[in-house]
Structure formats: structure tokens, C-alpha cells
JSON list of C-alpha atoms in Angstrom, two decimals:
[
{"chain": "O", "resi": 1, "resn": "MET", "atom": "CA", "xyz": [23.36, 48.76, -47.16]},
{"chain": "O", "resi": 2, "resn": "ARG", "atom": "CA", "xyz": [19.62, 48.88, -48.04]},
{"chain": "O", "resi": 3, "resn": "ALA", "atom": "CA", "xyz": [20.11, 52.42, -49.44]},
{"chain": "O", "resi": 4, "resn": "ILE", "atom": "CA", "xyz": [22.78, 51.12, -51.79]},
{"chain": "O", "resi": 5, "resn": "VAL", "atom": "CA", "xyz": [20.57, 48.29, -52.87]},
{"chain": "O", "resi": 6, "resn": "ALA", "atom": "CA", "xyz": [17.72, 50.71, -53.48]},
{"chain": "O", "resi": 7, "resn": "LEU", "atom": "CA", "xyz": [19.92, 52.82, -55.66]},
{"chain": "O", "resi": 8, "resn": "LEU", "atom": "CA", "xyz": [21.06, 49.79, -57.56]},
{"chain": "O", "resi": 9, "resn": "LYS", "atom": "CA", "xyz": [17.46, 49.07, -58.41]},
{"chain": "O", "resi": 10, "resn": "TYR", "atom": "CA", "xyz": [17.20, 52.38, -60.19]},
{"chain": "O", "resi": 11, "resn": "PHE", "atom": "CA", "xyz": [20.60, 51.99, -61.86]},
{"chain": "O", "resi": 12, "resn": "VAL", "atom": "CA", "xyz": [19.74, 48.63, -63.25]},
{"chain": "O", "resi": 13, "resn": "GLY", "atom": "CA", "xyz": [16.45, 49.87, -64.70]},
{"chain": "O", "resi": 14, "resn": "GLY", "atom": "CA", "xyz": [18.10, 52.94, -66.32]},
{"chain": "O", "resi": 15, "resn": "ALA", "atom": "CA", "xyz": [21.01, 50.90, -67.64]},
{"chain": "O", "resi": 16, "resn": "PHE", "atom": "CA", "xyz": [18.55, 48.51, -69.24]},
{"chain": "O", "resi": 17, "resn": "LEU", "atom": "CA", "xyz": [16.61, 51.29, -70.76]},
{"chain": "O", "resi": 18, "resn": "LEU", "atom": "CA", "xyz": [19.72, 53.01, -72.26]},
{"chain": "O", "resi": 19, "resn": "CYS", "atom": "CA", "xyz": [21.07, 49.71, -73.63]},
{"chain": "O", "resi": 20, "resn": "THR", "atom": "CA", "xyz": [17.71, 48.87, -75.21]},
{"chain": "O", "resi": 21, "resn": "ILE", "atom": "CA", "xyz": [17.79, 52.30, -76.92]},
{"chain": "O", "resi": 22, "resn": "GLY", "atom": "CA", "xyz": [21.28, 51.61, -78.02]},
{"chain": "O", "resi": 23, "resn": "LEU", "atom": "CA", "xyz": [20.27, 48.19, -79.39]},
{"chain": "O", "resi": 24, "resn": "ALA", "atom": "CA", "xyz": [17.45, 49.74, -81.33]},
{"chain": "O", "resi": 25, "resn": "PHE", "atom": "CA", "xyz": [19.83, 52.38, -82.78]},
{"chain": "O", "resi": 26, "resn": "ILE", "atom": "CA", "xyz": [22.44, 49.79, -83.80]},
{"chain": "O", "resi": 27, "resn": "VAL", "atom": "CA", "xyz": [19.94, 47.37, -85.32]},
{"chain": "O", "resi": 28, "resn": "GLY", "atom": "CA", "xyz": [18.08, 50.20, -87.10]},
{"chain": "O", "resi": 29, "resn": "GLY", "atom": "CA", "xyz": [21.33, 51.73, -88.40]},
{"chain": "O", "resi": 30, "resn": "ALA", "atom": "CA", "xyz": [22.64, 48.36, -89.55]},
{"chain": "O", "resi": 31, "resn": "ALA", "atom": "CA", "xyz": [19.32, 47.49, -91.26]},
{"chain": "O", "resi": 32, "resn": "LEU", "atom": "CA", "xyz": [19.39, 50.73, -93.08]},
{"chain": "O", "resi": 33, "resn": "GLY", "atom": "CA", "xyz": [23.02, 50.40, -94.13]},
{"chain": "O", "resi": 34, "resn": "PHE", "atom": "CA", "xyz": [24.40, 53.12, -91.92]},
{"chain": "O", "resi": 35, "resn": "THR", "atom": "CA", "xyz": [27.27, 51.06, -90.62]},
{"chain": "O", "resi": 36, "resn": "PHE", "atom": "CA", "xyz": [30.61, 52.40, -89.45]},
{"chain": "O", "resi": 37, "resn": "GLY", "atom": "CA", "xyz": [32.03, 53.72, -92.74]},
{"chain": "O", "resi": 38, "resn": "THR", "atom": "CA", "xyz": [31.15, 50.72, -94.93]},
{"chain": "O", "resi": 39, "resn": "THR", "atom": "CA", "xyz": [28.00, 49.50, -96.69]},
{"chain": "O", "resi": 40, "resn": "ALA", "atom": "CA", "xyz": [28.85, 45.86, -96.86]},
{"chain": "O", "resi": 41, "resn": "SER", "atom": "CA", "xyz": [25.85, 43.72, -95.97]},
{"chain": "O", "resi": 42, "resn": "SER", "atom": "CA", "xyz": [28.03, 41.20, -94.14]},
{"chain": "O", "resi": 43, "resn": "PHE", "atom": "CA", "xyz": [29.24, 43.92, -91.79]},
{"chain": "O", "resi": 44, "resn": "SER", "atom": "CA", "xyz": [25.61, 44.94, -91.20]},
{"chain": "O", "resi": 45, "resn": "ALA", "atom": "CA", "xyz": [24.68, 41.36, -90.36]},
{"chain": "O", "resi": 46, "resn": "LEU", "atom": "CA", "xyz": [27.72, 41.10, -88.06]},
{"chain": "O", "resi": 47, "resn": "THR", "atom": "CA", "xyz": [26.77, 44.33, -86.31]},
{"chain": "O", "resi": 48, "resn": "ILE", "atom": "CA", "xyz": [23.18, 43.06, -85.77]},
{"chain": "O", "resi": 49, "resn": "LEU", "atom": "CA", "xyz": [24.44, 39.70, -84.40]},
{"chain": "O", "resi": 50, "resn": "ILE", "atom": "CA", "xyz": [26.85, 41.49, -82.00]},
{"chain": "O", "resi": 51, "resn": "ALA", "atom": "CA", "xyz": [24.12, 43.89, -80.83]},
{"chain": "O", "resi": 52, "resn": "ILE", "atom": "CA", "xyz": [21.66, 41.04, -80.25]},
{"chain": "O", "resi": 53, "resn": "GLY", "atom": "CA", "xyz": [24.41, 39.05, -78.31]},
{"chain": "O", "resi": 54, "resn": "VAL", "atom": "CA", "xyz": [25.25, 42.08, -76.16]},
{"chain": "O", "resi": 55, "resn": "PHE", "atom": "CA", "xyz": [21.49, 42.52, -75.54]},
{"chain": "O", "resi": 56, "resn": "VAL", "atom": "CA", "xyz": [21.03, 38.93, -74.48]},
{"chain": "O", "resi": 57, "resn": "LEU", "atom": "CA", "xyz": [24.02, 39.24, -72.11]},
{"chain": "O", "resi": 58, "resn": "LEU", "atom": "CA", "xyz": [22.42, 42.43, -70.67]},
{"chain": "O", "resi": 59, "resn": "VAL", "atom": "CA", "xyz": [19.10, 40.59, -70.07]},
{"chain": "O", "resi": 60, "resn": "LEU", "atom": "CA", "xyz": [21.02, 37.84, -68.23]},
{"chain": "O", "resi": 61, "resn": "TYR", "atom": "CA", "xyz": [22.87, 40.44, -66.14]},
{"chain": "O", "resi": 62, "resn": "VAL", "atom": "CA", "xyz": [19.62, 42.23, -65.27]},
{"chain": "O", "resi": 63, "resn": "GLY", "atom": "CA", "xyz": [18.08, 38.95, -64.24]},
{"chain": "O", "resi": 64, "resn": "MET", "atom": "CA", "xyz": [21.05, 38.05, -61.97]},
{"chain": "O", "resi": 65, "resn": "VAL", "atom": "CA", "xyz": [21.05, 41.46, -60.37]},
{"chain": "O", "resi": 66, "resn": "ALA", "atom": "CA", "xyz": [17.29, 41.26, -59.76]},
{"chain": "O", "resi": 67, "resn": "MET", "atom": "CA", "xyz": [17.68, 37.90, -58.05]},
{"chain": "O", "resi": 68, "resn": "LEU", "atom": "CA", "xyz": [20.52, 39.34, -55.88]},
{"chain": "O", "resi": 69, "resn": "ILE", "atom": "CA", "xyz": [18.46, 42.40, -54.93]},
{"chain": "O", "resi": 70, "resn": "SER", "atom": "CA", "xyz": [15.43, 40.29, -54.11]},
{"chain": "O", "resi": 71, "resn": "GLY", "atom": "CA", "xyz": [17.62, 37.90, -51.98]},
{"chain": "O", "resi": 72, "resn": "HIS", "atom": "CA", "xyz": [19.10, 40.83, -50.15]},
{"chain": "O", "resi": 73, "resn": "ASP", "atom": "CA", "xyz": [15.63, 42.33, -49.37]},
{"chain": "O", "resi": 74, "resn": "ARG", "atom": "CA", "xyz": [14.42, 38.92, -48.15]},
{"chain": "O", "resi": 75, "resn": "LEU", "atom": "CA", "xyz": [17.49, 38.56, -45.87]},
{"chain": "O", "resi": 76, "resn": "CYS", "atom": "CA", "xyz": [16.97, 42.06, -44.48]},
{"chain": "O", "resi": 77, "resn": "GLU", "atom": "CA", "xyz": [13.41, 41.24, -43.62]},
{"chain": "O", "resi": 78, "resn": "MET", "atom": "CA", "xyz": [14.35, 37.97, -42.05]},
{"chain": "O", "resi": 79, "resn": "THR", "atom": "CA", "xyz": [17.15, 39.70, -40.03]},
{"chain": "O", "resi": 80, "resn": "ALA", "atom": "CA", "xyz": [14.65, 42.33, -38.73]},
{"chain": "O", "resi": 81, "resn": "LEU", "atom": "CA", "xyz": [12.13, 39.62, -37.77]},
{"chain": "O", "resi": 82, "resn": "MET", "atom": "CA", "xyz": [14.77, 37.60, -35.94]},
{"chain": "O", "resi": 83, "resn": "ALA", "atom": "CA", "xyz": [16.00, 40.65, -34.09]},
{"chain": "O", "resi": 84, "resn": "GLU", "atom": "CA", "xyz": [12.35, 41.40, -33.06]},
{"chain": "O", "resi": 85, "resn": "ARG", "atom": "CA", "xyz": [11.92, 37.74, -32.02]},
{"chain": "O", "resi": 86, "resn": "ASN", "atom": "CA", "xyz": [15.15, 37.91, -29.90]},
{"chain": "O", "resi": 87, "resn": "ASP", "atom": "CA", "xyz": [13.92, 41.06, -28.14]},
{"chain": "O", "resi": 88, "resn": "ILE", "atom": "CA", "xyz": [10.63, 39.44, -27.31]},
{"chain": "O", "resi": 89, "resn": "LEU", "atom": "CA", "xyz": [12.26, 36.21, -26.04]},
{"chain": "O", "resi": 90, "resn": "ARG", "atom": "CA", "xyz": [15.01, 38.04, -24.18]},
{"chain": "O", "resi": 91, "resn": "VAL", "atom": "CA", "xyz": [14.67, 37.25, -20.44]},
{"chain": "O", "resi": 92, "resn": "ASP", "atom": "CA", "xyz": [15.74, 39.77, -17.76]},
{"chain": "O", "resi": 93, "resn": "PRO", "atom": "CA", "xyz": [18.77, 38.14, -15.94]},
{"chain": "O", "resi": 94, "resn": "GLY", "atom": "CA", "xyz": [17.41, 39.28, -12.58]},
{"chain": "O", "resi": 95, "resn": "GLN", "atom": "CA", "xyz": [14.08, 37.38, -12.98]},
{"chain": "O", "resi": 96, "resn": "PRO", "atom": "CA", "xyz": [13.73, 33.66, -12.48]},
{"chain": "O", "resi": 97, "resn": "ASN", "atom": "CA", "xyz": [12.92, 31.56, -15.42]}
]
């Protein structure tokens, strides 16, 4: 499971980078008037608003995933420490207390 979480860390970073590049392309294209087949300024403004909205949702998604990954790492550390503690405190059944 830790390997999957480690891969997810790289996936989230890469996805964030690609979406940021996409946002820059959409906003730049809309600002220059290179919209999808039309040059209406209202469509450009709509494109910019949608791109910014999608980017905000992406930032929220990245934050949520970062918190989940951090929580998973902490739980793995705690589980390892508890297992070590149990090994130390384990009493041999043949020995008196």
C-alpha cells in the first residue's frame, strides 16, 4: 500500500503541473482571441472563467489528496511503532510474570 501511495504522490504533482500548463494555454489563448472558432469577447471571458474554476477545483483536489497521503503516512508510522512496542512488551508464555 505504501508503494501505491508513493506513486500517487508523483501522479498528483504531474497532474497539477499538466493542468497548470493547460490553464495557462487556455487563458492565454482566450486573452489573445484564439477561442474555439469564434472571436466573441463574451466567449473568451466565459472560457477564462471556466478555466479558472477548473483550476480552483484542481487546487482543492490536490489539497485533499495531500492531506490523505499525509494521514496515510502518519498511520503507517504509528502502526510500525505499535508493532515494535508490542514485540518489546510481548512476554514469553513459559516465563512467570
